[in-house]
Structure formats: C-alpha cells, structure tokens
Amino acid sequence: MEKSIGFLSFGHYQDVPGSRTPTAREALVQSIELAVAAEEIGIDQASVRVHHFARQLASPFPLLAAIAARTSRIELGTGIIDMRYENPLSMAEQAAAADLISAGRLQLGVSRGSPETSLRGYEAFGHVPVDGETDADMARRHTALFRSAIAGDAVATSDPRMTGWSSPLAIEPLSPGLGERIWWGSGTRATATWTAEQGMNLMSSTLLTEDTGVPFDELQAEQIALYREAWAAAGHAREPRVSVSRSVIPITTDEDVRYFGVRAQQDSRDQVGLLDGVQSRFGKSYVGEPDVIAAQLAGDAAVRAADTVLLTVPNQLGVDYNARLLRTVADHVAPAFGWAPAHAATRPR
C-alpha cells in the first residue's frame, strides 16, 4: 500500500512564555510557512484542525487558499470541520474556490465535531436542530447538502423576473473531483461503516469513543477493516482512502528533551476514560529516539492498515522546530512503516 504522511496543526496561539505564536496572526502566517517547509521536505499533506470559540485555527478556507497559493504539490486538508457550525452552501462555494486555487489538492475532513468549550456554540452561528433531530443528525444533514452542492446539484431556482425563465441553479464555482476528496471523521466502528456506505474517505484520530478492552491500534485497525468491508459491499467504483493521526515526537536534541522528555514516560500507553459520558480510548504518543519510535510505528496495526498518517505538531514551538521535527520523521521514522518521499510527486489527484 502506498503511504502518505502529513502534519496536523491545531493552530494554538497564546501570549505565554515560550510560545512562538502569541497572536492569531502568527498562528496563521506560521501555518502557511510550515506548509511551504513541509512541501520542500517531501511531506504529502498539510492539515489544520478547526475549532470555534478557542485560541486555535477556526476559519480554514482563507488559510487553505493562502497555502495553496504558496505551494504546488502538497495536499491541503482539515481534520476536521465541525459541520454543526457550517452553512452548507456557503461552505460549498468557499471549498470550491480554495480547491480551484490549489488545482485540486484539497482533502477536506468533516464530521459532527468533538467536545468543545462552548455550550451549543453552533446555535450562536444560527444552526439549531429541527424537532426530533440531534446535533449529530444536523451535522450529517449539513454534510449531505454540502456534498450535493459541490457535485453540481441544483440547490435553488432562478428568478424569472431577472432571467426570463425559471430554471434550477447550482452553486458557482464548481471544482471537479472535490466530491471524491471528502473525509468523515469517525470515532466508532459503526460510524466507519456508515462513512463507507456514504462513499466518503475515512479519517480516524487518536481518540475512539468506544472501548472493547483491546489496544487502541488494534481497535482502530478493526474500525478500518469494517470500513473497507462496507465500502466493498456498497460497490463504489473508486478506491477509498483512510487516514489515522498519531502524536510522534522524535527526541534528538537537548531541546526535545526539555520539552518532551517527561511526556515520553507519561504518554507511552493508551488511556481510557469518560468523554461526554461515553467510555473512550485514547491512543498513546510516540515519543523517543527515532529508531525506537520507528519500530513502534511499524508495529502499529492501524498505521499499517491506513494509507495516510497525520502527525500532530506542537505548532506553538514555531516553524523551525516543527520543520526539523518533520525532517527527522521523514528521514528516520516514516520509512519504517512504508513511506517514501518519491510517492508525493506521483500520487494521483
């Protein structure tokens, strides 16, 4: 299986000691600069997390368009856009425009979202579930309309007073192929099956909102296997893509030890706990000497099963630090689980 690697930035910013991103502007500008550096290294994807009412990246399309204008090859992604907050038709226009600027490099991760600081924050954005509908149902409804719109389906009717006739209207612009590059962020085996039935790619993170007692990577690999089975059963024509996220910190300098030496011991195993009242399993971090974590990742069942591995980066440490981290992963870690930089130039769009 051809492997891709990318970075996933949460885009944190805060004016605290040690932060290289004290302001939102710094977080945005450095996200662009890190994507440029990652492309030069040979990394396949630059992705950003979207989170509202927090000091993090929140509005992805201007940022993705800016990255697209500064790069030529690297894929641009989100992990994930919370569809409870989105106007599907406005999002369809923005996504199509950004995808056209990038020449078809967008890989958009969408989902119901994750636990957040705001209480029903999507209502402040003007989105309220209809009677009998949960917020998760609303997210799926928004996603269905968004996907219909980017496919060119009619979503409005022309005004005869302006056009002289009544006819169906699609959004403009449209970006061919974007519909095949939508990923659903799935936290359970059941939603992975649903994702396959819907014909979306699968995005699975370092958190699963279920726990069967088996190690995280094995549970996630089972999720991926069920997704692939459901995809085959649905009879979709194309091959799907599957991504997993991992926290990977190679320790090669005294600076790395200062920042992450203690974490190497604390986060070296899975964690189980309640999240929104649901028993959940959190994946471990891979922190240590490059050859050690390379061997660990090569043995990770879900990493082996996925075609794309997204590496969460400590963006507040700045572009230089994270570019060095990605270079170390590219040179000394990722080849152990089947990645090679030449793949980046040959991957079909």
Tab-separated table of C-alpha atoms in Angstrom:
chain	number	residue	atom	x	y	z
A	1	MET	CA	0.000	0.000	0.000
A	2	GLU	CA	1.349	3.421	-0.959
A	3	LYS	CA	1.759	5.556	2.150
A	4	SER	CA	1.376	9.295	2.653
A	5	ILE	CA	2.368	11.336	5.674
A	6	GLY	CA	1.192	14.770	6.646
A	7	PHE	CA	1.158	17.140	9.560
A	8	LEU	CA	-1.920	18.224	11.507
A	9	SER	CA	-1.745	21.582	13.287
A	10	PHE	CA	-4.275	22.732	15.861
A	11	GLY	CA	-3.041	26.284	15.334
A	12	HIS	CA	-2.859	27.187	19.019
A	13	TYR	CA	-1.927	30.759	19.854
A	14	GLN	CA	-1.445	32.405	23.223
A	15	ASP	CA	0.895	35.044	24.597
A	16	VAL	CA	2.613	32.902	27.214
A	17	PRO	CA	6.311	32.271	27.929
A	18	GLY	CA	7.888	30.043	25.284
A	19	SER	CA	5.118	30.424	22.710
A	20	ARG	CA	6.233	31.282	19.176
A	21	THR	CA	2.598	32.014	18.289
A	22	PRO	CA	1.472	34.738	20.703
A	23	THR	CA	-1.225	36.044	18.313
A	24	ALA	CA	-3.732	34.670	15.837
A	25	ARG	CA	-1.818	36.318	13.002
A	26	GLU	CA	1.352	34.465	13.975
A	27	ALA	CA	-0.513	31.151	14.098
A	28	LEU	CA	-1.968	31.743	10.636
A	29	VAL	CA	1.212	33.008	8.982
A	30	GLN	CA	3.308	30.245	10.519
A	31	SER	CA	0.803	27.633	9.317
A	32	ILE	CA	1.488	28.827	5.780
A	33	GLU	CA	5.258	28.837	6.322
A	34	LEU	CA	5.235	25.343	7.825
A	35	ALA	CA	3.279	24.020	4.838
A	36	VAL	CA	5.881	25.525	2.488
A	37	ALA	CA	8.688	23.935	4.515
A	38	ALA	CA	6.864	20.592	4.651
A	39	GLU	CA	6.482	20.547	0.869
A	40	GLU	CA	10.214	21.136	0.474
A	41	ILE	CA	10.914	18.201	2.811
A	42	GLY	CA	8.629	15.930	0.791
A	43	ILE	CA	5.716	15.689	3.214
A	44	ASP	CA	2.481	14.800	1.423
A	45	GLN	CA	-0.184	16.749	3.303
A	46	ALA	CA	-0.632	19.908	5.401
A	47	SER	CA	-3.785	19.771	7.510
A	48	VAL	CA	-5.331	22.112	10.053
A	49	ARG	CA	-7.729	21.492	12.901
A	50	VAL	CA	-10.858	23.661	13.053
A	51	HIS	CA	-12.157	24.681	16.480
A	52	HIS	CA	-14.521	27.506	17.423
A	53	PHE	CA	-14.554	29.790	20.470
A	54	ALA	CA	-10.943	28.922	21.287
A	55	ARG	CA	-7.462	30.318	20.595
A	56	GLN	CA	-6.997	27.957	17.667
A	57	LEU	CA	-7.499	27.947	13.909
A	58	ALA	CA	-11.195	28.411	13.191
A	59	SER	CA	-11.748	29.541	9.580
A	60	PRO	CA	-9.949	27.126	7.269
A	61	PHE	CA	-10.687	28.262	3.729
A	62	PRO	CA	-8.803	31.588	3.649
A	63	LEU	CA	-5.848	29.778	5.223
A	64	LEU	CA	-6.001	26.823	2.814
A	65	ALA	CA	-6.257	29.178	-0.156
A	66	ALA	CA	-3.210	31.098	1.071
A	67	ILE	CA	-1.255	27.857	1.478
A	68	ALA	CA	-2.370	26.770	-1.995
A	69	ALA	CA	-1.016	29.990	-3.486
A	70	ARG	CA	2.410	29.388	-1.896
A	71	THR	CA	2.744	25.677	-2.753
A	72	SER	CA	2.376	23.461	-5.803
A	73	ARG	CA	2.257	19.815	-4.745
A	74	ILE	CA	1.358	19.224	-1.103
A	75	GLU	CA	-2.226	18.182	-0.314
A	76	LEU	CA	-4.219	20.555	1.896
A	77	GLY	CA	-6.593	19.176	4.476
A	78	THR	CA	-8.757	19.728	7.515
A	79	GLY	CA	-9.056	17.466	10.499
A	80	ILE	CA	-11.929	18.182	10.974
A	81	ILE	CA	-14.542	20.817	10.099
A	82	ASP	CA	-17.425	20.663	12.587
A	83	MET	CA	-20.465	20.527	10.293
A	84	ARG	CA	-22.840	21.626	13.033
A	85	TYR	CA	-21.443	25.150	12.542
A	86	GLU	CA	-21.483	25.297	8.746
A	87	ASN	CA	-23.838	26.819	6.230
A	88	PRO	CA	-23.520	24.034	3.636
A	89	LEU	CA	-23.939	26.226	0.548
A	90	SER	CA	-21.561	28.959	1.708
A	91	MET	CA	-19.048	26.261	2.613
A	92	ALA	CA	-19.502	24.670	-0.825
A	93	GLU	CA	-18.612	27.952	-2.556
A	94	GLN	CA	-15.566	28.551	-0.339
A	95	ALA	CA	-14.336	24.965	-0.659
A	96	ALA	CA	-14.664	25.009	-4.435
A	97	ALA	CA	-12.787	28.306	-4.698
A	98	ALA	CA	-9.950	27.077	-2.472
A	99	ASP	CA	-9.774	23.793	-4.376
A	100	LEU	CA	-9.536	25.595	-7.724
A	101	ILE	CA	-6.717	27.789	-6.413
A	102	SER	CA	-4.902	24.628	-5.281
A	103	ALA	CA	-5.522	22.845	-8.603
A	104	GLY	CA	-7.444	20.054	-6.884
A	105	ARG	CA	-5.333	19.427	-3.791
A	106	LEU	CA	-7.984	19.794	-1.060
A	107	GLN	CA	-8.665	16.806	1.212
A	108	LEU	CA	-11.489	18.002	3.455
A	109	GLY	CA	-12.178	16.204	6.709
A	110	VAL	CA	-15.655	16.865	8.100
A	111	SER	CA	-17.684	15.417	10.951
A	112	ARG	CA	-20.015	16.110	13.842
A	113	GLY	CA	-17.142	17.648	15.745
A	114	SER	CA	-15.585	16.980	19.132
A	115	PRO	CA	-16.210	18.181	22.687
A	116	GLU	CA	-15.753	21.944	22.839
A	117	THR	CA	-15.537	24.883	25.189
A	118	SER	CA	-18.879	26.399	24.158
A	119	LEU	CA	-22.316	25.159	25.160
A	120	ARG	CA	-24.225	24.527	21.912
A	121	GLY	CA	-21.961	27.010	20.178
A	122	TYR	CA	-23.422	26.114	16.785
A	123	GLU	CA	-26.641	27.845	17.842
A	124	ALA	CA	-24.726	31.135	18.037
A	125	PHE	CA	-23.839	30.531	14.377
A	126	GLY	CA	-27.550	30.253	13.566
A	127	HIS	CA	-27.850	26.465	13.361
A	128	VAL	CA	-30.427	24.726	15.546
A	129	PRO	CA	-31.505	21.084	15.158
A	130	VAL	CA	-35.071	20.689	13.961
A	131	ASP	CA	-37.656	18.872	16.083
A	132	GLY	CA	-36.625	15.287	16.720
A	133	GLU	CA	-33.089	15.892	15.430
A	134	THR	CA	-29.849	15.696	17.411
A	135	ASP	CA	-26.864	17.927	16.772
A	136	ALA	CA	-25.145	14.898	15.192
A	137	ASP	CA	-28.142	14.457	12.873
A	138	MET	CA	-27.889	18.114	11.925
A	139	ALA	CA	-24.192	17.708	11.118
A	140	ARG	CA	-24.994	14.815	8.780
A	141	ARG	CA	-27.811	16.813	7.161
A	142	HIS	CA	-25.468	19.732	6.566
A	143	THR	CA	-22.877	17.346	5.130
A	144	ALA	CA	-25.368	15.789	2.730
A	145	LEU	CA	-26.374	19.209	1.374
A	146	PHE	CA	-22.727	20.315	1.125
A	147	ARG	CA	-21.800	17.198	-0.847
A	148	SER	CA	-24.810	17.638	-3.125
A	149	ALA	CA	-23.839	21.253	-3.769
A	150	ILE	CA	-20.185	20.559	-4.633
A	151	ALA	CA	-21.402	17.827	-7.001
A	152	GLY	CA	-23.300	20.473	-9.002
A	153	ASP	CA	-26.823	19.532	-7.982
A	154	ALA	CA	-29.471	22.239	-8.211
A	155	VAL	CA	-29.982	23.947	-4.860
A	156	ALA	CA	-32.031	26.992	-5.928
A	157	THR	CA	-34.274	28.243	-8.757
A	158	SER	CA	-33.700	31.253	-10.987
A	159	ASP	CA	-35.960	34.297	-10.700
A	160	PRO	CA	-37.948	34.744	-13.955
A	161	ARG	CA	-38.023	38.498	-13.357
A	162	MET	CA	-34.236	38.551	-13.742
A	163	THR	CA	-33.582	35.728	-16.204
A	164	GLY	CA	-36.784	35.485	-18.213
A	165	TRP	CA	-37.314	31.860	-17.228
A	166	SER	CA	-37.414	29.539	-14.225
A	167	SER	CA	-34.605	27.008	-14.100
A	168	PRO	CA	-32.587	25.105	-11.465
A	169	LEU	CA	-29.365	26.687	-10.208
A	170	ALA	CA	-26.197	25.121	-8.846
A	171	ILE	CA	-23.574	26.931	-6.790
A	172	GLU	CA	-20.645	28.590	-8.525
A	173	PRO	CA	-17.823	27.916	-8.825
A	174	LEU	CA	-17.644	24.140	-9.013
A	175	SER	CA	-14.400	22.197	-8.677
A	176	PRO	CA	-14.445	18.825	-10.462
A	177	GLY	CA	-13.356	15.907	-8.327
A	178	LEU	CA	-13.756	17.633	-4.965
A	179	GLY	CA	-16.596	15.292	-4.044
A	180	GLU	CA	-14.186	12.342	-4.008
A	181	ARG	CA	-11.896	14.133	-1.571
A	182	ILE	CA	-14.286	14.461	1.367
A	183	TRP	CA	-13.364	12.529	4.535
A	184	TRP	CA	-15.600	11.784	7.518
A	185	GLY	CA	-14.016	11.901	10.968
A	186	SER	CA	-15.177	8.685	12.587
A	187	GLY	CA	-14.834	7.786	16.253
A	188	THR	CA	-16.542	4.381	16.269
A	189	ARG	CA	-16.787	1.220	14.228
A	190	ALA	CA	-20.463	1.935	13.467
A	191	THR	CA	-19.787	5.392	12.039
A	192	ALA	CA	-16.911	3.966	9.990
A	193	THR	CA	-19.375	1.577	8.355
A	194	TRP	CA	-21.792	4.469	7.732
A	195	THR	CA	-18.960	6.515	6.222
A	196	ALA	CA	-18.208	3.745	3.728
A	197	GLU	CA	-21.870	3.437	2.790
A	198	GLN	CA	-21.930	7.190	2.089
A	199	GLY	CA	-18.887	6.955	-0.190
A	200	MET	CA	-16.619	9.199	1.871
A	201	ASN	CA	-12.991	8.591	2.794
A	202	LEU	CA	-12.297	7.643	6.422
A	203	MET	CA	-10.446	9.851	8.907
A	204	SER	CA	-9.706	8.330	12.304
A	205	SER	CA	-7.843	10.235	15.011
A	206	THR	CA	-6.089	9.407	18.281
A	207	LEU	CA	-9.459	9.052	20.009
A	208	LEU	CA	-12.192	6.438	19.689
A	209	THR	CA	-15.454	6.992	21.557
A	210	GLU	CA	-15.775	3.316	22.402
A	211	ASP	CA	-13.615	0.762	24.179
A	212	THR	CA	-13.565	-3.027	23.927
A	213	GLY	CA	-10.504	-3.590	26.068
A	214	VAL	CA	-8.078	-4.218	23.209
A	215	PRO	CA	-5.153	-1.860	22.499
A	216	PHE	CA	-6.044	1.339	20.673
A	217	ASP	CA	-4.245	0.479	17.449
A	218	GLU	CA	-5.993	-2.894	17.226
A	219	LEU	CA	-9.425	-1.356	17.832
A	220	GLN	CA	-8.692	1.277	15.196
A	221	ALA	CA	-7.477	-1.395	12.759
A	222	GLU	CA	-10.774	-3.234	13.316
A	223	GLN	CA	-12.614	0.007	12.551
A	224	ILE	CA	-10.658	0.344	9.298
A	225	ALA	CA	-11.321	-3.276	8.327
A	226	LEU	CA	-15.080	-2.812	8.853
A	227	TYR	CA	-14.929	0.360	6.775
A	228	ARG	CA	-13.214	-1.415	3.882
A	229	GLU	CA	-15.687	-4.300	4.034
A	230	ALA	CA	-18.628	-1.885	3.926
A	231	TRP	CA	-17.020	0.046	1.065
A	232	ALA	CA	-16.686	-3.125	-1.000
A	233	ALA	CA	-20.245	-4.162	-0.182
A	234	ALA	CA	-21.559	-0.764	-1.301
A	235	GLY	CA	-19.964	-1.258	-4.720
A	236	HIS	CA	-18.250	2.117	-5.003
A	237	ALA	CA	-16.122	2.371	-8.133
A	238	ARG	CA	-13.052	4.121	-6.747
A	239	GLU	CA	-10.551	3.065	-4.112
A	240	PRO	CA	-11.130	4.791	-0.761
A	241	ARG	CA	-8.506	6.496	1.339
A	242	VAL	CA	-8.024	6.064	5.084
A	243	SER	CA	-6.052	8.265	7.468
A	244	VAL	CA	-5.042	7.921	11.100
A	245	SER	CA	-3.475	10.533	13.364
A	246	ARG	CA	-0.532	9.985	15.651
A	247	SER	CA	1.419	12.129	18.078
A	248	VAL	CA	5.049	11.498	17.071
A	249	ILE	CA	7.941	13.356	18.701
A	250	PRO	CA	11.480	12.163	17.882
A	251	ILE	CA	13.953	13.030	20.626
A	252	THR	CA	17.250	14.069	19.033
A	253	THR	CA	18.365	17.224	20.865
A	254	ASP	CA	18.539	18.653	24.376
A	255	GLU	CA	15.717	20.989	23.361
A	256	ASP	CA	13.499	17.980	22.583
A	257	VAL	CA	14.315	16.506	25.993
A	258	ARG	CA	13.371	19.748	27.753
A	259	TYR	CA	10.027	19.914	26.009
A	260	PHE	CA	9.035	16.258	25.797
A	261	GLY	CA	11.326	14.087	27.904
A	262	VAL	CA	8.780	13.688	30.714
A	263	ARG	CA	5.950	13.126	28.243
A	264	ALA	CA	7.823	10.134	26.813
A	265	GLN	CA	7.150	8.360	30.071
A	266	GLN	CA	3.671	9.713	30.822
A	267	ASP	CA	2.000	9.155	27.423
A	268	SER	CA	3.638	5.880	26.404
A	269	ARG	CA	0.462	3.828	26.801
A	270	ASP	CA	-3.205	4.030	25.851
A	271	GLN	CA	-5.570	5.910	28.129
A	272	VAL	CA	-9.180	5.031	28.872
A	273	GLY	CA	-11.725	7.452	30.289
A	274	LEU	CA	-15.148	9.026	30.000
A	275	LEU	CA	-15.734	11.627	27.294
A	276	ASP	CA	-19.192	13.188	27.171
A	277	GLY	CA	-20.292	10.305	29.387
A	278	VAL	CA	-19.023	7.672	26.932
A	279	GLN	CA	-16.219	5.216	27.693
A	280	SER	CA	-13.454	6.199	25.255
A	281	ARG	CA	-9.950	5.047	24.389
A	282	PHE	CA	-7.130	7.485	23.620
A	283	GLY	CA	-4.096	6.405	21.633
A	284	LYS	CA	-0.620	6.708	23.083
A	285	SER	CA	2.041	9.165	21.983
A	286	TYR	CA	5.208	8.020	20.223
A	287	VAL	CA	7.992	9.944	21.915
A	288	GLY	CA	11.620	8.823	21.977
A	289	GLU	CA	14.687	8.126	19.906
A	290	PRO	CA	13.873	7.937	16.172
A	291	ASP	CA	14.807	4.262	15.700
A	292	VAL	CA	12.717	3.240	18.705
A	293	ILE	CA	9.547	5.039	17.658
A	294	ALA	CA	10.095	3.949	14.048
A	295	ALA	CA	9.926	0.317	15.180
A	296	GLN	CA	6.869	1.046	17.322
A	297	LEU	CA	5.008	2.711	14.451
A	298	ALA	CA	5.939	-0.109	12.093
A	299	GLY	CA	4.172	-2.425	14.528
A	300	ASP	CA	1.098	-0.210	14.906
A	301	ALA	CA	-1.804	-2.172	13.386
A	302	ALA	CA	-3.776	0.899	12.318
A	303	VAL	CA	-0.752	2.636	10.809
A	304	ARG	CA	-0.199	-0.483	8.721
A	305	ALA	CA	-3.870	-0.521	7.646
A	306	ALA	CA	-4.109	3.167	6.679
A	307	ASP	CA	-2.698	4.840	3.582
A	308	THR	CA	-2.233	8.238	5.256
A	309	VAL	CA	-0.671	9.063	8.631
A	310	LEU	CA	-1.176	12.578	10.008
A	311	LEU	CA	1.361	13.734	12.591
A	312	THR	CA	0.120	16.224	15.161
A	313	VAL	CA	2.673	19.003	15.610
A	314	PRO	CA	3.336	21.352	18.563
A	315	ASN	CA	2.715	24.460	16.489
A	316	GLN	CA	3.417	26.891	19.355
A	317	LEU	CA	7.090	25.913	19.192
A	318	GLY	CA	7.398	27.641	15.822
A	319	VAL	CA	8.176	26.834	12.205
A	320	ASP	CA	11.863	25.993	12.594
A	321	TYR	CA	11.235	23.492	15.388
A	322	ASN	CA	8.385	21.766	13.576
A	323	ALA	CA	10.187	21.697	10.236
A	324	ARG	CA	13.099	19.961	11.969
A	325	LEU	CA	10.661	17.514	13.579
A	326	LEU	CA	9.104	16.698	10.201
A	327	ARG	CA	12.549	16.317	8.594
A	328	THR	CA	13.536	13.803	11.297
A	329	VAL	CA	10.319	11.853	10.798
A	330	ALA	CA	10.792	11.850	7.025
A	331	ASP	CA	14.410	10.731	7.228
A	332	HIS	CA	14.403	8.317	10.160
A	333	VAL	CA	10.862	7.278	11.166
A	334	ALA	CA	8.330	7.154	8.321
A	335	PRO	CA	10.364	4.846	6.021
A	336	ALA	CA	9.982	2.129	8.675
A	337	PHE	CA	6.226	1.911	8.024
A	338	GLY	CA	6.469	2.046	4.240
A	339	TRP	CA	6.646	5.722	3.321
A	340	ALA	CA	8.999	7.174	0.714
A	341	PRO	CA	9.162	10.837	-0.355
A	342	ALA	CA	9.035	9.961	-4.051
A	343	HIS	CA	5.417	8.924	-3.580
A	344	ALA	CA	4.494	12.536	-3.007
A	345	ALA	CA	5.245	13.503	-6.595
A	346	THR	CA	3.391	10.591	-8.144
A	347	ARG	CA	0.166	10.377	-6.136
A	348	PRO	CA	-2.860	10.791	-8.435
A	349	ARG	CA	-5.198	13.651	-7.676
